[in-house]
Amino acid sequence: MIMLQTRLTEALGCRYPIVQTAMGWVADANLVIATTLAGGFGFLAGATIPAQDLEGEIKKVIQATGGSNFGLNFHMFQDNAAQCVDLAIQYRLRAVSYGRGPDKATIARFKQAGVLCIPTVGALKHAQKAVELGADMVTIQGGEGGGHTGGVPTTILLPQVLDAVSVPVIAAGGYSTGRGLASALAAGAEG
């Protein structure tokens, strides 16, 4: 079997350089478990999982996969943002992802706990700012990814960010096949 090893697989501890995003109302424990067991890296959709259910979803993934090698997505503007931060640190999740992210002090808390910070951005200046604040990796999401982060096409955004930052870059938006993964890797993305 040919293994696709990148800085992403090494840092996240997954077999394949494939990240399952935290799609709202879809990325629950069941999807993260399936992704993890298949060799990818999954994120729980902490932005849409009810606060009273979030810890249970985290525990469910840990129990089913035997560890905390998955991530939690959240936004600092959501009502239970502090809960998300605390749970990610308490359970030593491998990573957090966010769009409108935490400040430098909160990122420092994650880093001190060994939780990787992987923001999702849709513009070059946002990638640069995320790295300046301490991001360990950056997910660039082109307009094809639902337009949540902006309208710049992935094919334009990816090379811009790759030329501007030294952290691993994950490409998102418009990829749905192995050919898409191959093209992202060939362009210089880590996953």
CSV table of C-alpha atoms in Angstrom, one decimal:
chain,number,residue,atom,x,y,z
A,1,MET,CA,0.0,0.0,0.0
A,2,ILE,CA,1.2,3.5,-0.9
A,3,MET,CA,1.1,5.9,2.0
A,4,LEU,CA,0.6,9.6,1.5
A,5,GLN,CA,2.6,11.1,4.3
A,6,THR,CA,2.7,14.9,4.7
A,7,ARG,CA,3.3,17.4,7.5
A,8,LEU,CA,-0.5,17.1,8.1
A,9,THR,CA,-0.5,13.4,8.6
A,10,GLU,CA,2.5,13.6,10.9
A,11,ALA,CA,1.1,16.4,13.0
A,12,LEU,CA,-2.5,15.1,13.2
A,13,GLY,CA,-1.5,11.4,13.4
A,14,CYS,CA,-3.8,10.3,10.7
A,15,ARG,CA,-3.0,7.8,7.9
A,16,TYR,CA,-4.3,9.9,5.0
A,17,PRO,CA,-4.0,13.6,4.3
A,18,ILE,CA,-7.8,14.0,4.4
A,19,VAL,CA,-9.6,16.3,6.8
A,20,GLN,CA,-13.3,15.9,7.4
A,21,THR,CA,-14.6,19.4,8.0
A,22,ALA,CA,-17.1,20.3,10.8
A,23,MET,CA,-20.2,20.6,8.7
A,24,GLY,CA,-22.9,22.0,10.9
A,25,TRP,CA,-25.6,19.6,11.9
A,26,VAL,CA,-23.8,16.8,10.1
A,27,ALA,CA,-20.4,16.4,11.8
A,28,ASP,CA,-21.4,14.6,15.0
A,29,ALA,CA,-19.6,11.8,16.8
A,30,ASN,CA,-20.7,9.2,14.3
A,31,LEU,CA,-19.1,11.0,11.4
A,32,VAL,CA,-15.9,11.8,13.3
A,33,ILE,CA,-15.7,8.1,14.4
A,34,ALA,CA,-16.1,6.9,10.8
A,35,THR,CA,-13.6,9.3,9.5
A,36,THR,CA,-11.0,8.5,12.2
A,37,LEU,CA,-11.4,4.7,11.7
A,38,ALA,CA,-11.1,5.1,7.9
A,39,GLY,CA,-7.7,6.9,8.4
A,40,GLY,CA,-8.7,10.6,8.0
A,41,PHE,CA,-8.9,13.4,10.6
A,42,GLY,CA,-12.4,14.5,11.7
A,43,PHE,CA,-13.7,17.6,13.4
A,44,LEU,CA,-16.9,17.7,15.5
A,45,ALA,CA,-19.2,20.6,14.6
A,46,GLY,CA,-19.1,22.3,18.0
A,47,ALA,CA,-20.8,25.3,16.5
A,48,THR,CA,-24.1,23.4,16.0
A,49,ILE,CA,-24.0,20.6,18.7
A,50,PRO,CA,-26.1,21.7,21.6
A,51,ALA,CA,-24.0,22.8,24.6
A,52,GLN,CA,-25.5,20.1,26.8
A,53,ASP,CA,-24.6,17.4,24.3
A,54,LEU,CA,-21.1,18.5,23.4
A,55,GLU,CA,-19.1,16.7,26.1
A,56,GLY,CA,-21.1,13.5,25.5
A,57,GLU,CA,-20.2,13.7,21.8
A,58,ILE,CA,-16.5,14.1,22.6
A,59,LYS,CA,-16.6,11.1,25.0
A,60,LYS,CA,-18.4,9.0,22.4
A,61,VAL,CA,-15.6,9.6,19.9
A,62,ILE,CA,-12.9,8.9,22.4
A,63,GLN,CA,-14.6,5.7,23.5
A,64,ALA,CA,-15.1,4.4,19.9
A,65,THR,CA,-11.7,5.3,18.6
A,66,GLY,CA,-9.5,4.8,21.7
A,67,GLY,CA,-8.2,8.3,21.9
A,68,SER,CA,-8.6,12.0,21.4
A,69,ASN,CA,-7.0,12.1,17.9
A,70,PHE,CA,-9.8,14.3,16.4
A,71,GLY,CA,-10.8,18.0,16.5
A,72,LEU,CA,-13.5,20.4,17.6
A,73,ASN,CA,-14.7,23.3,15.5
A,74,PHE,CA,-16.2,26.4,17.1
A,75,HIS,CA,-16.6,30.1,16.8
A,76,MET,CA,-15.7,32.6,19.5
A,77,PHE,CA,-19.1,34.4,19.0
A,78,GLN,CA,-21.2,31.3,19.9
A,79,ASP,CA,-22.8,31.3,23.4
A,80,ASN,CA,-20.7,28.3,24.5
A,81,ALA,CA,-17.3,29.3,23.1
A,82,ALA,CA,-15.7,29.1,26.5
A,83,GLN,CA,-17.1,25.6,27.0
A,84,CYS,CA,-15.6,24.5,23.6
A,85,VAL,CA,-12.2,25.9,24.6
A,86,ASP,CA,-12.3,24.2,28.0
A,87,LEU,CA,-13.4,20.8,26.6
A,88,ALA,CA,-10.8,20.8,23.9
A,89,ILE,CA,-8.1,21.4,26.5
A,90,GLN,CA,-9.6,19.1,29.1
A,91,TYR,CA,-9.8,16.2,26.7
A,92,ARG,CA,-6.5,17.0,25.0
A,93,LEU,CA,-8.1,16.9,21.6
A,94,ARG,CA,-5.5,16.9,18.8
A,95,ALA,CA,-6.8,20.1,17.2
A,96,VAL,CA,-9.4,22.9,17.1
A,97,SER,CA,-10.6,24.7,14.0
A,98,TYR,CA,-12.4,28.0,13.8
A,99,GLY,CA,-13.4,30.7,11.4
A,100,ARG,CA,-13.7,33.8,13.5
A,101,GLY,CA,-11.1,32.7,15.9
A,102,PRO,CA,-9.8,33.2,19.4
A,103,ASP,CA,-7.4,35.8,20.4
A,104,LYS,CA,-3.7,35.3,21.0
A,105,ALA,CA,-4.1,34.5,24.7
A,106,THR,CA,-6.6,31.7,24.0
A,107,ILE,CA,-4.5,30.3,21.2
A,108,ALA,CA,-1.6,30.3,23.7
A,109,ARG,CA,-3.8,28.2,26.1
A,110,PHE,CA,-4.4,25.7,23.3
A,111,LYS,CA,-0.7,25.5,22.4
A,112,GLN,CA,0.3,25.1,26.1
A,113,ALA,CA,-2.1,22.1,26.2
A,114,GLY,CA,-0.7,20.6,23.0
A,115,VAL,CA,-3.9,21.3,21.0
A,116,LEU,CA,-3.1,22.3,17.4
A,117,CYS,CA,-4.9,25.4,16.1
A,118,ILE,CA,-6.1,25.2,12.5
A,119,PRO,CA,-8.2,28.2,11.4
A,120,THR,CA,-10.2,28.2,8.2
A,121,VAL,CA,-9.6,31.3,6.1
A,122,GLY,CA,-10.8,32.6,2.7
A,123,ALA,CA,-8.3,35.4,2.1
A,124,LEU,CA,-4.6,35.8,2.0
A,125,LYS,CA,-4.6,38.5,4.7
A,126,HIS,CA,-6.6,36.2,7.0
A,127,ALA,CA,-4.1,33.4,6.6
A,128,GLN,CA,-1.2,35.7,7.4
A,129,LYS,CA,-3.0,37.1,10.5
A,130,ALA,CA,-3.9,33.6,11.7
A,131,VAL,CA,-0.2,32.5,11.5
A,132,GLU,CA,0.8,35.7,13.2
A,133,LEU,CA,-1.6,34.8,16.1
A,134,GLY,CA,-0.1,31.3,16.4
A,135,ALA,CA,-1.9,29.0,14.0
A,136,ASP,CA,-0.2,25.7,13.6
A,137,MET,CA,-1.8,25.0,10.2
A,138,VAL,CA,-4.2,26.9,8.0
A,139,THR,CA,-7.1,25.6,6.0
A,140,ILE,CA,-7.8,27.7,3.0
A,141,GLN,CA,-11.4,27.5,1.8
A,142,GLY,CA,-12.2,28.8,-1.6
A,143,GLY,CA,-15.6,30.0,-2.6
A,144,GLU,CA,-16.4,26.5,-3.8
A,145,GLY,CA,-16.5,25.4,-0.2
A,146,GLY,CA,-19.9,27.0,0.4
A,147,GLY,CA,-18.8,30.6,0.4
A,148,HIS,CA,-18.5,30.7,4.2
A,149,THR,CA,-15.2,32.5,4.1
A,150,GLY,CA,-15.3,34.4,0.9
A,151,GLY,CA,-15.6,34.1,-2.8
A,152,VAL,CA,-11.9,33.7,-3.9
A,153,PRO,CA,-11.6,30.4,-5.9
A,154,THR,CA,-9.5,27.8,-4.3
A,155,THR,CA,-7.2,27.7,-7.4
A,156,ILE,CA,-6.3,31.3,-6.8
A,157,LEU,CA,-6.2,31.3,-3.0
A,158,LEU,CA,-4.1,28.2,-2.5
A,159,PRO,CA,-1.0,29.4,-4.3
A,160,GLN,CA,-1.2,32.9,-2.7
A,161,VAL,CA,-1.3,31.4,0.8
A,162,LEU,CA,1.4,28.8,0.0
A,163,ASP,CA,3.7,31.5,-1.1
A,164,ALA,CA,3.0,33.6,2.0
A,165,VAL,CA,3.1,31.3,5.0
A,166,SER,CA,5.4,28.6,6.3
A,167,VAL,CA,2.9,26.5,8.2
A,168,PRO,CA,1.2,23.5,6.6
A,169,VAL,CA,-1.7,24.5,4.3
A,170,ILE,CA,-4.9,22.4,3.9
A,171,ALA,CA,-6.9,23.1,0.7
A,172,ALA,CA,-10.7,23.1,0.9
A,173,GLY,CA,-13.4,24.0,-1.5
A,174,GLY,CA,-14.3,22.0,-4.6
A,175,TYR,CA,-12.5,18.8,-3.7
A,176,SER,CA,-14.5,15.6,-3.8
A,177,THR,CA,-12.4,12.9,-5.5
A,178,GLY,CA,-8.9,11.4,-5.3
A,179,ARG,CA,-8.0,13.6,-8.3
A,180,GLY,CA,-8.8,16.7,-6.3
A,181,LEU,CA,-6.6,15.5,-3.5
A,182,ALA,CA,-3.8,14.7,-5.9
A,183,SER,CA,-4.1,18.2,-7.5
A,184,ALA,CA,-4.1,19.9,-4.0
A,185,LEU,CA,-1.0,17.9,-3.0
A,186,ALA,CA,0.7,18.6,-6.3
A,187,ALA,CA,0.1,22.3,-5.8
A,188,GLY,CA,1.8,22.2,-2.5
A,189,ALA,CA,-1.0,21.7,0.0
A,190,GLU,CA,-0.4,19.2,2.8
A,191,GLY,CA,-4.0,17.8,2.6
